[in-house]
Amino acid sequence: MAVFAEEVKLSGYTTLRLGGPARRFVEATTEAELVAAVRAADDAGERTLVLGGGSNLVVSDDGFPGTVVHVGTRGTESVPGENGRLLVRAQAGEEWEPFVARCVADGLAGIECLSGIPGRVGATPIQNVGAYGQDVSETIVQVRGYDRETRKVVTLDHAACRFTYRHSAFKGSDRYVVLDVTYALRESDESQPVAYAELARKLGVEPGARAPLKEVRDAVLELRRGKGMVLDPADPDTRSAGSFFTNPILDPAQLADLERRVAGRFGPDAAFPRYAESPAPDGTPRTKTSAAWLIDRAGFAKGHGTGPARISTKHTLALTNPGGGRTADLLALAREVREGVREAFGVEMVNEPVLVGVHL
């Protein structure tokens, strides 16, 4: 049965170790408890926050003035799919990193580059979690969820999830509560083609080549640890929400403006990272650039900070709470970085974590 409590500090449930108290806190360990808790809060007219691993969340110092439902569901099952794929269904409360580790150990390829990411399965479709050239949208077949509008459990296929870069039908809307996610994983001891240049160099292979599954996972974990992106209580740089800003996607006019500003700042031969991105729905071409490059070149070095919050000493994109800070301190740093990049390069940085009770 679900466990209820009041005035529970949310700082204990976020990887930033920030956030004030929840007025009411419910721990749901089964799908039935999860649906019932959300339905009861809706019936009472309560504001509701569904909380997983808290790894992509920035919560106000004032906390949450409603009901927080903590997703503690567990369990996985698999059935044969098509074309050498195994369909693996995982409950929303399954911890992501152990799930990836089990899949790799079982010879299932498709999410190996997502090793070391904190959080739970239920968050992966919401954010379309991705790293080192892989996105979960490449393997997600369907998502089951509780539809708070129709008050029914529904199944959304891949198309209905409307995946785009770090976005989906679930992000920015409270309509659906993710219950479980089904992934189609390839049965193989070899990875998917290695798409990320840094990872390919680490493995000693050409981009587009495959490598032994476990070697890819080990290489990703080593790269992530070097950037403070694997949770470690002894490392204050891991007290973060991961990458705080998404990589900007630019239309032709924005790209031309950035080219002009970079040339004016660093000289006519200066270059900046650029990657082809899928066109906009209206067909307009788009280019992705590096948020980390923009932050660094705008003058914000690793370790920068004027208060308790700081940029990670290992990774420019991570804003950290080494200890003793407040959410307000973190947001002040985020605003400083965002405004500095805007002034230097005319690019508007967009936060990747979900903001609860606060705004930039």
mmCIF file of C-alpha atoms in Angstrom:
data_model
loop_
_atom_site.group_PDB
_atom_site.id
_atom_site.type_symbol
_atom_site.label_atom_id
_atom_site.label_comp_id
_atom_site.label_asym_id
_atom_site.label_seq_id
_atom_site.Cartn_x
_atom_site.Cartn_y
_atom_site.Cartn_z
ATOM 1 C CA MET A 1 0.000 0.000 0.000
ATOM 2 C CA ALA A 2 1.130 3.544 -0.764
ATOM 3 C CA VAL A 3 2.985 5.413 1.996
ATOM 4 C CA PHE A 4 1.886 8.968 2.833
ATOM 5 C CA ALA A 5 3.858 11.700 4.610
ATOM 6 C CA GLU A 6 3.774 15.475 5.008
ATOM 7 C CA GLU A 7 6.403 18.213 4.716
ATOM 8 C CA VAL A 8 9.022 15.943 3.159
ATOM 9 C CA LYS A 9 12.138 17.810 2.005
ATOM 10 C CA LEU A 10 12.608 17.263 -1.711
ATOM 11 C CA SER A 11 16.343 17.973 -1.503
ATOM 12 C CA GLY A 12 16.738 14.327 -0.508
ATOM 13 C CA TYR A 13 15.108 13.243 -3.765
ATOM 14 C CA THR A 14 17.034 15.324 -6.326
ATOM 15 C CA THR A 15 20.582 14.817 -7.580
ATOM 16 C CA LEU A 16 21.236 18.531 -7.015
ATOM 17 C CA ARG A 17 20.333 18.037 -3.346
ATOM 18 C CA LEU A 18 18.151 21.132 -3.611
ATOM 19 C CA GLY A 19 14.462 21.797 -3.044
ATOM 20 C CA GLY A 20 12.134 22.673 -0.182
ATOM 21 C CA PRO A 21 9.369 20.542 1.341
ATOM 22 C CA ALA A 22 6.433 18.860 -0.352
ATOM 23 C CA ARG A 23 3.165 19.587 1.435
ATOM 24 C CA ARG A 24 2.146 15.969 0.880
ATOM 25 C CA PHE A 25 4.337 13.082 -0.274
ATOM 26 C CA VAL A 26 3.144 9.707 -1.569
ATOM 27 C CA GLU A 27 5.408 6.724 -2.230
ATOM 28 C CA ALA A 28 3.788 4.484 -4.875
ATOM 29 C CA THR A 29 5.362 1.056 -5.398
ATOM 30 C CA THR A 30 2.804 -0.510 -7.755
ATOM 31 C CA GLU A 31 1.080 0.702 -10.899
ATOM 32 C CA ALA A 32 -2.275 0.603 -9.113
ATOM 33 C CA GLU A 33 -0.928 2.760 -6.272
ATOM 34 C CA LEU A 34 0.609 5.205 -8.735
ATOM 35 C CA VAL A 35 -2.608 5.657 -10.713
ATOM 36 C CA ALA A 36 -4.705 5.854 -7.539
ATOM 37 C CA ALA A 37 -2.442 8.491 -5.971
ATOM 38 C CA VAL A 38 -2.540 10.740 -9.041
ATOM 39 C CA ARG A 39 -6.287 10.249 -9.465
ATOM 40 C CA ALA A 40 -6.936 11.090 -5.795
ATOM 41 C CA ALA A 41 -4.862 14.264 -6.018
ATOM 42 C CA ASP A 42 -6.715 15.284 -9.180
ATOM 43 C CA ASP A 43 -10.076 14.626 -7.515
ATOM 44 C CA ALA A 44 -9.024 16.841 -4.597
ATOM 45 C CA GLY A 45 -7.950 19.631 -6.951
ATOM 46 C CA GLU A 46 -4.359 19.318 -5.715
ATOM 47 C CA ARG A 47 -1.326 20.383 -7.708
ATOM 48 C CA THR A 48 0.598 17.199 -8.452
ATOM 49 C CA LEU A 49 4.263 16.516 -9.156
ATOM 50 C CA VAL A 50 5.211 13.021 -10.309
ATOM 51 C CA LEU A 51 8.800 12.419 -9.190
ATOM 52 C CA GLY A 52 11.206 9.752 -10.383
ATOM 53 C CA GLY A 53 14.942 9.872 -9.739
ATOM 54 C CA GLY A 54 15.059 13.667 -9.485
ATOM 55 C CA SER A 55 18.057 13.826 -11.810
ATOM 56 C CA ASN A 56 16.553 16.306 -14.249
ATOM 57 C CA LEU A 57 14.723 18.525 -11.793
ATOM 58 C CA VAL A 58 15.256 21.947 -10.209
ATOM 59 C CA VAL A 59 12.842 22.507 -7.320
ATOM 60 C CA SER A 60 12.117 25.810 -5.594
ATOM 61 C CA ASP A 61 13.535 26.508 -2.145
ATOM 62 C CA ASP A 62 9.898 26.919 -1.094
ATOM 63 C CA GLY A 63 9.180 23.347 -2.099
ATOM 64 C CA PHE A 64 5.970 22.147 -3.713
ATOM 65 C CA PRO A 65 2.570 23.260 -2.340
ATOM 66 C CA GLY A 66 0.718 20.122 -3.372
ATOM 67 C CA THR A 67 1.109 16.362 -3.644
ATOM 68 C CA VAL A 68 4.359 14.783 -4.790
ATOM 69 C CA VAL A 69 3.934 11.212 -6.021
ATOM 70 C CA HIS A 70 7.238 9.341 -5.929
ATOM 71 C CA VAL A 71 7.384 6.559 -8.518
ATOM 72 C CA GLY A 72 8.748 3.406 -6.899
ATOM 73 C CA THR A 73 7.434 0.770 -9.311
ATOM 74 C CA ARG A 74 9.868 -1.983 -10.276
ATOM 75 C CA GLY A 75 10.092 -4.852 -12.723
ATOM 76 C CA THR A 76 11.015 -5.800 -16.285
ATOM 77 C CA GLU A 77 9.827 -8.413 -18.761
ATOM 78 C CA SER A 78 10.789 -9.302 -22.313
ATOM 79 C CA VAL A 79 9.262 -10.984 -25.359
ATOM 80 C CA PRO A 80 10.736 -11.747 -28.797
ATOM 81 C CA GLY A 81 10.312 -9.011 -31.387
ATOM 82 C CA GLU A 82 11.085 -8.818 -35.091
ATOM 83 C CA ASN A 83 14.386 -8.661 -36.998
ATOM 84 C CA GLY A 84 16.534 -9.963 -34.152
ATOM 85 C CA ARG A 85 15.085 -7.562 -31.613
ATOM 86 C CA LEU A 86 13.943 -8.336 -28.083
ATOM 87 C CA LEU A 87 11.120 -6.198 -26.694
ATOM 88 C CA VAL A 88 11.971 -5.248 -23.114
ATOM 89 C CA ARG A 89 9.284 -3.588 -21.018
ATOM 90 C CA ALA A 90 10.440 -1.789 -17.864
ATOM 91 C CA GLN A 91 8.357 -0.196 -15.134
ATOM 92 C CA ALA A 92 8.696 3.568 -14.774
ATOM 93 C CA GLY A 93 10.370 3.310 -11.364
ATOM 94 C CA GLU A 94 13.205 1.064 -12.531
ATOM 95 C CA GLU A 95 16.553 2.788 -12.049
ATOM 96 C CA TRP A 96 17.994 3.519 -15.469
ATOM 97 C CA GLU A 97 21.698 2.765 -14.973
ATOM 98 C CA PRO A 98 21.187 -0.745 -13.496
ATOM 99 C CA PHE A 99 18.662 -1.417 -16.274
ATOM 100 C CA VAL A 100 21.225 -0.497 -18.946
ATOM 101 C CA ALA A 101 23.864 -2.606 -17.189
ATOM 102 C CA ARG A 102 21.587 -5.661 -17.245
ATOM 103 C CA CYS A 103 20.742 -5.162 -20.912
ATOM 104 C CA VAL A 104 24.420 -4.949 -21.871
ATOM 105 C CA ALA A 105 25.233 -8.020 -19.756
ATOM 106 C CA ASP A 106 22.421 -9.891 -21.539
ATOM 107 C CA GLY A 107 23.781 -8.955 -24.972
ATOM 108 C CA LEU A 108 21.125 -6.401 -25.876
ATOM 109 C CA ALA A 109 22.307 -3.435 -27.954
ATOM 110 C CA GLY A 110 20.698 -0.058 -28.460
ATOM 111 C CA ILE A 111 21.086 1.806 -25.160
ATOM 112 C CA GLU A 112 24.732 1.078 -24.306
ATOM 113 C CA CYS A 113 25.795 4.687 -24.948
ATOM 114 C CA LEU A 114 23.272 5.796 -22.323
ATOM 115 C CA SER A 115 25.224 4.096 -19.528
ATOM 116 C CA GLY A 116 25.831 6.069 -16.350
ATOM 117 C CA ILE A 117 22.849 8.394 -16.734
ATOM 118 C CA PRO A 118 21.070 8.833 -13.387
ATOM 119 C CA GLY A 119 17.315 8.703 -12.983
ATOM 120 C CA ARG A 120 14.602 6.201 -13.751
ATOM 121 C CA VAL A 121 13.086 4.566 -16.799
ATOM 122 C CA GLY A 122 9.941 6.707 -16.690
ATOM 123 C CA ALA A 123 11.911 9.884 -17.365
ATOM 124 C CA THR A 124 13.635 8.612 -20.501
ATOM 125 C CA PRO A 125 10.787 9.163 -22.991
ATOM 126 C CA ILE A 126 9.815 12.496 -21.442
ATOM 127 C CA GLN A 127 13.188 14.064 -22.161
ATOM 128 C CA ASN A 128 14.077 11.795 -25.077
ATOM 129 C CA VAL A 129 17.234 11.100 -23.113
ATOM 130 C CA GLY A 130 20.368 10.888 -25.198
ATOM 131 C CA ALA A 131 24.152 10.863 -24.994
ATOM 132 C CA TYR A 132 27.175 9.922 -27.095
ATOM 133 C CA GLY A 133 25.178 9.636 -30.299
ATOM 134 C CA GLN A 134 22.233 7.607 -29.000
ATOM 135 C CA ASP A 135 18.710 8.726 -28.101
ATOM 136 C CA VAL A 136 16.092 6.535 -26.430
ATOM 137 C CA SER A 137 13.696 7.431 -29.236
ATOM 138 C CA GLU A 138 15.748 5.097 -31.457
ATOM 139 C CA THR A 139 14.634 2.079 -29.421
ATOM 140 C CA ILE A 140 11.343 3.018 -27.723
ATOM 141 C CA VAL A 141 8.442 1.124 -29.277
ATOM 142 C CA GLN A 142 5.671 2.275 -26.975
ATOM 143 C CA VAL A 143 4.905 3.998 -23.697
ATOM 144 C CA ARG A 144 2.025 3.087 -21.415
ATOM 145 C CA GLY A 145 0.703 5.925 -19.331
ATOM 146 C CA TYR A 146 -2.173 7.184 -17.249
ATOM 147 C CA ASP A 147 -4.077 9.870 -19.147
ATOM 148 C CA ARG A 148 -5.246 12.423 -16.580
ATOM 149 C CA GLU A 149 -7.742 13.921 -19.027
ATOM 150 C CA THR A 150 -9.578 10.714 -19.926
ATOM 151 C CA ARG A 151 -8.699 9.040 -16.586
ATOM 152 C CA LYS A 152 -7.687 5.891 -18.445
ATOM 153 C CA VAL A 153 -4.505 3.900 -18.949
ATOM 154 C CA VAL A 154 -3.438 4.338 -22.575
ATOM 155 C CA THR A 155 -0.676 3.091 -24.866
ATOM 156 C CA LEU A 156 1.204 5.553 -27.074
ATOM 157 C CA ASP A 157 3.150 4.120 -29.987
ATOM 158 C CA HIS A 158 6.396 5.649 -31.224
ATOM 159 C CA ALA A 159 4.695 8.146 -33.521
ATOM 160 C CA ALA A 160 2.290 9.309 -30.803
ATOM 161 C CA CYS A 161 5.258 10.069 -28.528
ATOM 162 C CA ARG A 162 6.300 12.831 -30.994
ATOM 163 C CA PHE A 163 9.999 12.611 -30.191
ATOM 164 C CA THR A 164 12.311 15.476 -31.095
ATOM 165 C CA TYR A 165 15.649 16.639 -29.676
ATOM 166 C CA ARG A 166 15.322 16.383 -25.859
ATOM 167 C CA HIS A 167 11.556 16.662 -26.176
ATOM 168 C CA SER A 168 8.431 14.555 -26.551
ATOM 169 C CA ALA A 169 4.654 14.594 -26.171
ATOM 170 C CA PHE A 170 5.208 14.081 -22.434
ATOM 171 C CA LYS A 171 7.421 17.104 -21.789
ATOM 172 C CA GLY A 172 5.838 20.415 -20.868
ATOM 173 C CA SER A 173 2.500 18.769 -20.166
ATOM 174 C CA ASP A 174 1.154 17.032 -17.071
ATOM 175 C CA ARG A 175 -1.415 15.058 -19.047
ATOM 176 C CA TYR A 176 0.355 11.693 -19.026
ATOM 177 C CA VAL A 177 1.953 9.804 -16.147
ATOM 178 C CA VAL A 178 4.417 7.289 -17.574
ATOM 179 C CA LEU A 179 3.743 3.781 -16.249
ATOM 180 C CA ASP A 180 6.123 1.646 -18.305
ATOM 181 C CA VAL A 181 8.292 1.856 -21.406
ATOM 182 C CA THR A 182 8.997 -0.815 -24.042
ATOM 183 C CA TYR A 183 12.361 -0.821 -25.850
ATOM 184 C CA ALA A 184 13.272 -2.844 -28.947
ATOM 185 C CA LEU A 185 16.873 -3.949 -28.411
ATOM 186 C CA ARG A 186 19.067 -5.869 -30.855
ATOM 187 C CA GLU A 187 20.364 -9.231 -29.634
ATOM 188 C CA SER A 188 24.099 -8.914 -30.230
ATOM 189 C CA ASP A 189 27.444 -8.712 -28.469
ATOM 190 C CA GLU A 190 28.299 -5.763 -30.711
ATOM 191 C CA SER A 191 27.120 -2.210 -30.227
ATOM 192 C CA GLN A 192 25.052 -0.090 -32.509
ATOM 193 C CA PRO A 193 27.260 1.915 -34.935
ATOM 194 C CA VAL A 194 29.337 4.345 -32.865
ATOM 195 C CA ALA A 195 28.155 7.770 -34.007
ATOM 196 C CA TYR A 196 29.936 10.079 -31.560
ATOM 197 C CA ALA A 197 33.464 11.095 -32.553
ATOM 198 C CA GLU A 198 34.823 11.382 -28.992
ATOM 199 C CA LEU A 199 33.563 7.894 -28.149
ATOM 200 C CA ALA A 200 34.931 6.462 -31.399
ATOM 201 C CA ARG A 201 38.371 7.890 -30.578
ATOM 202 C CA LYS A 202 38.178 6.430 -27.084
ATOM 203 C CA LEU A 203 37.393 3.005 -28.545
ATOM 204 C CA GLY A 204 39.956 3.298 -31.332
ATOM 205 C CA VAL A 205 37.395 2.785 -34.091
ATOM 206 C CA GLU A 206 36.126 4.856 -36.984
ATOM 207 C CA PRO A 207 32.802 6.691 -36.545
ATOM 208 C CA GLY A 208 30.047 4.410 -37.817
ATOM 209 C CA ALA A 209 31.867 1.221 -36.822
ATOM 210 C CA ARG A 210 30.623 -1.219 -34.216
ATOM 211 C CA ALA A 211 32.519 -2.341 -31.124
ATOM 212 C CA PRO A 212 32.043 -4.954 -28.400
ATOM 213 C CA LEU A 213 29.016 -3.989 -26.330
ATOM 214 C CA LYS A 214 30.758 -4.090 -22.951
ATOM 215 C CA GLU A 215 33.717 -2.077 -24.253
ATOM 216 C CA VAL A 216 31.358 0.657 -25.424
ATOM 217 C CA ARG A 217 29.617 0.754 -22.059
ATOM 218 C CA ASP A 218 32.940 0.868 -20.189
ATOM 219 C CA ALA A 219 34.228 3.656 -22.441
ATOM 220 C CA VAL A 220 31.071 5.714 -21.954
ATOM 221 C CA LEU A 221 31.274 5.320 -18.177
ATOM 222 C CA GLU A 222 34.924 6.407 -18.203
ATOM 223 C CA LEU A 223 34.133 9.470 -20.319
ATOM 224 C CA ARG A 224 31.188 10.393 -18.108
ATOM 225 C CA ARG A 225 33.203 10.002 -14.902
ATOM 226 C CA GLY A 226 35.838 12.297 -16.321
ATOM 227 C CA LYS A 227 33.125 14.931 -16.730
ATOM 228 C CA GLY A 228 31.549 14.388 -13.297
ATOM 229 C CA MET A 229 28.481 12.848 -14.924
ATOM 230 C CA VAL A 230 28.307 9.605 -12.938
ATOM 231 C CA LEU A 231 26.812 10.008 -9.475
ATOM 232 C CA ASP A 232 29.468 9.751 -6.766
ATOM 233 C CA PRO A 233 28.822 10.954 -3.183
ATOM 234 C CA ALA A 234 32.538 11.740 -2.850
ATOM 235 C CA ASP A 235 32.563 14.016 -5.913
ATOM 236 C CA PRO A 236 30.753 17.366 -5.468
ATOM 237 C CA ASP A 237 30.795 17.879 -9.239
ATOM 238 C CA THR A 238 28.173 15.140 -9.538
ATOM 239 C CA ARG A 239 25.676 17.178 -7.510
ATOM 240 C CA SER A 240 24.063 18.453 -10.662
ATOM 241 C CA ALA A 241 21.108 17.935 -12.971
ATOM 242 C CA GLY A 242 23.403 16.851 -15.787
ATOM 243 C CA SER A 243 23.649 19.197 -18.736
ATOM 244 C CA PHE A 244 21.812 22.349 -17.693
ATOM 245 C CA PHE A 245 21.407 23.773 -21.204
ATOM 246 C CA THR A 246 20.494 22.054 -24.454
ATOM 247 C CA ASN A 247 22.628 22.441 -27.555
ATOM 248 C CA PRO A 248 21.099 25.355 -29.509
ATOM 249 C CA ILE A 249 19.415 24.597 -32.822
ATOM 250 C CA LEU A 250 19.718 27.506 -35.249
ATOM 251 C CA ASP A 251 17.840 28.543 -38.360
ATOM 252 C CA PRO A 252 19.835 30.077 -41.259
ATOM 253 C CA ALA A 253 19.466 33.665 -39.988
ATOM 254 C CA GLN A 254 20.572 32.705 -36.470
ATOM 255 C CA LEU A 255 23.483 30.712 -37.872
ATOM 256 C CA ALA A 256 24.626 33.668 -39.986
ATOM 257 C CA ASP A 257 24.434 35.961 -36.966
ATOM 258 C CA LEU A 258 26.515 33.536 -34.900
ATOM 259 C CA GLU A 259 29.103 33.301 -37.700
ATOM 260 C CA ARG A 260 29.348 37.084 -37.772
ATOM 261 C CA ARG A 261 29.716 37.367 -33.998
ATOM 262 C CA VAL A 262 32.325 34.600 -33.771
ATOM 263 C CA ALA A 263 34.353 36.213 -36.565
ATOM 264 C CA GLY A 264 34.130 39.596 -34.867
ATOM 265 C CA ARG A 265 35.200 38.165 -31.527
ATOM 266 C CA PHE A 266 37.899 35.693 -32.576
ATOM 267 C CA GLY A 267 38.869 36.624 -36.138
ATOM 268 C CA PRO A 268 37.667 35.768 -39.656
ATOM 269 C CA ASP A 269 39.154 32.262 -39.611
ATOM 270 C CA ALA A 270 37.587 31.284 -36.282
ATOM 271 C CA ALA A 271 35.339 28.230 -36.331
ATOM 272 C CA PHE A 272 32.752 26.849 -33.949
ATOM 273 C CA PRO A 273 31.126 23.401 -33.649
ATOM 274 C CA ARG A 274 28.238 22.823 -36.022
ATOM 275 C CA TYR A 275 26.255 19.690 -36.737
ATOM 276 C CA ALA A 276 23.527 18.968 -39.262
ATOM 277 C CA GLU A 277 20.065 18.851 -37.694
ATOM 278 C CA SER A 278 16.806 17.642 -39.215
ATOM 279 C CA PRO A 279 14.850 20.421 -40.948
ATOM 280 C CA ALA A 280 12.034 22.285 -39.208
ATOM 281 C CA PRO A 281 8.477 21.084 -39.970
ATOM 282 C CA ASP A 282 8.183 23.773 -42.661
ATOM 283 C CA GLY A 283 11.372 22.535 -44.330
ATOM 284 C CA THR A 284 13.686 25.290 -43.051
ATOM 285 C CA PRO A 285 17.235 23.912 -42.682
ATOM 286 C CA ARG A 286 18.649 23.863 -39.169
ATOM 287 C CA THR A 287 22.086 23.549 -37.609
ATOM 288 C CA LYS A 288 22.986 22.460 -34.087
ATOM 289 C CA THR A 289 25.903 24.011 -32.231
ATOM 290 C CA SER A 290 27.600 23.286 -28.916
ATOM 291 C CA ALA A 291 26.235 24.869 -25.750
ATOM 292 C CA ALA A 292 29.455 23.998 -23.917
ATOM 293 C CA TRP A 293 31.551 25.810 -26.555
ATOM 294 C CA LEU A 294 29.368 28.925 -26.328
ATOM 295 C CA ILE A 295 29.516 28.979 -22.530
ATOM 296 C CA ASP A 296 33.281 28.550 -22.443
ATOM 297 C CA ARG A 297 33.948 31.138 -25.169
ATOM 298 C CA ALA A 298 31.615 33.606 -23.474
ATOM 299 C CA GLY A 299 34.060 33.603 -20.561
ATOM 300 C CA PHE A 300 32.600 31.021 -18.193
ATOM 301 C CA ALA A 301 35.351 28.553 -17.411
ATOM 302 C CA LYS A 302 35.032 25.273 -15.557
ATOM 303 C CA GLY A 303 34.714 25.980 -11.828
ATOM 304 C CA HIS A 304 33.250 29.465 -12.376
ATOM 305 C CA GLY A 305 30.961 30.712 -9.638
ATOM 306 C CA THR A 306 30.523 33.762 -7.446
ATOM 307 C CA GLY A 307 28.378 32.055 -4.804
ATOM 308 C CA PRO A 308 27.666 28.577 -3.445
ATOM 309 C CA ALA A 309 26.704 27.287 -6.919
ATOM 310 C CA ARG A 310 29.350 26.822 -9.578
ATOM 311 C CA ILE A 311 30.022 25.406 -13.005
ATOM 312 C CA SER A 312 31.449 21.910 -12.687
ATOM 313 C CA THR A 313 35.235 21.744 -12.593
ATOM 314 C CA LYS A 314 35.000 18.908 -15.126
ATOM 315 C CA HIS A 315 32.223 19.860 -17.546
ATOM 316 C CA THR A 316 31.136 23.330 -18.652
ATOM 317 C CA LEU A 317 27.507 22.324 -19.207
ATOM 318 C CA ALA A 318 26.864 21.136 -15.648
ATOM 319 C CA LEU A 319 25.835 23.597 -12.938
ATOM 320 C CA THR A 320 26.534 22.152 -9.518
ATOM 321 C CA ASN A 321 25.650 22.526 -5.866
ATOM 322 C CA PRO A 322 28.876 21.471 -4.092
ATOM 323 C CA GLY A 323 27.157 21.980 -0.736
ATOM 324 C CA GLY A 324 25.456 24.628 1.346
ATOM 325 C CA GLY A 325 23.722 26.264 -1.588
ATOM 326 C CA ARG A 326 20.098 27.004 -2.403
ATOM 327 C CA THR A 327 18.082 26.711 -5.563
ATOM 328 C CA ALA A 328 18.175 30.509 -5.772
ATOM 329 C CA ASP A 329 21.984 30.363 -5.977
ATOM 330 C CA LEU A 330 21.882 27.839 -8.803
ATOM 331 C CA LEU A 331 19.361 29.900 -10.765
ATOM 332 C CA ALA A 332 21.427 33.055 -10.298
ATOM 333 C CA LEU A 333 24.377 31.251 -11.881
ATOM 334 C CA ALA A 334 22.189 29.903 -14.692
ATOM 335 C CA ARG A 335 20.920 33.406 -15.465
ATOM 336 C CA GLU A 336 24.463 34.783 -15.447
ATOM 337 C CA VAL A 337 25.556 32.156 -17.962
ATOM 338 C CA ARG A 338 22.464 32.531 -20.138
ATOM 339 C CA GLU A 339 22.774 36.315 -20.286
ATOM 340 C CA GLY A 340 26.520 36.147 -20.935
ATOM 341 C CA VAL A 341 26.050 33.824 -23.903
ATOM 342 C CA ARG A 342 23.219 35.977 -25.250
ATOM 343 C CA GLU A 343 25.366 39.113 -25.024
ATOM 344 C CA ALA A 344 28.414 37.482 -26.612
ATOM 345 C CA PHE A 345 26.776 35.419 -29.334
ATOM 346 C CA GLY A 346 23.106 36.377 -29.612
ATOM 347 C CA VAL A 347 22.066 32.795 -28.860
ATOM 348 C CA GLU A 348 19.264 32.082 -26.399
ATOM 349 C CA MET A 349 20.158 29.184 -24.112
ATOM 350 C CA VAL A 350 17.333 26.823 -23.127
ATOM 351 C CA ASN A 351 17.380 24.924 -19.854
ATOM 352 C CA GLU A 352 17.259 21.129 -20.078
ATOM 353 C CA PRO A 353 16.073 20.286 -16.522
ATOM 354 C CA VAL A 354 12.427 20.691 -15.560
ATOM 355 C CA LEU A 355 11.901 23.745 -13.331
ATOM 356 C CA VAL A 356 9.393 23.346 -10.488
ATOM 357 C CA GLY A 357 8.117 26.506 -8.841
ATOM 358 C CA VAL A 358 10.916 28.602 -10.353
ATOM 359 C CA HIS A 359 11.838 30.159 -13.681
ATOM 360 C CA LEU A 360 14.924 31.574 -15.382
#
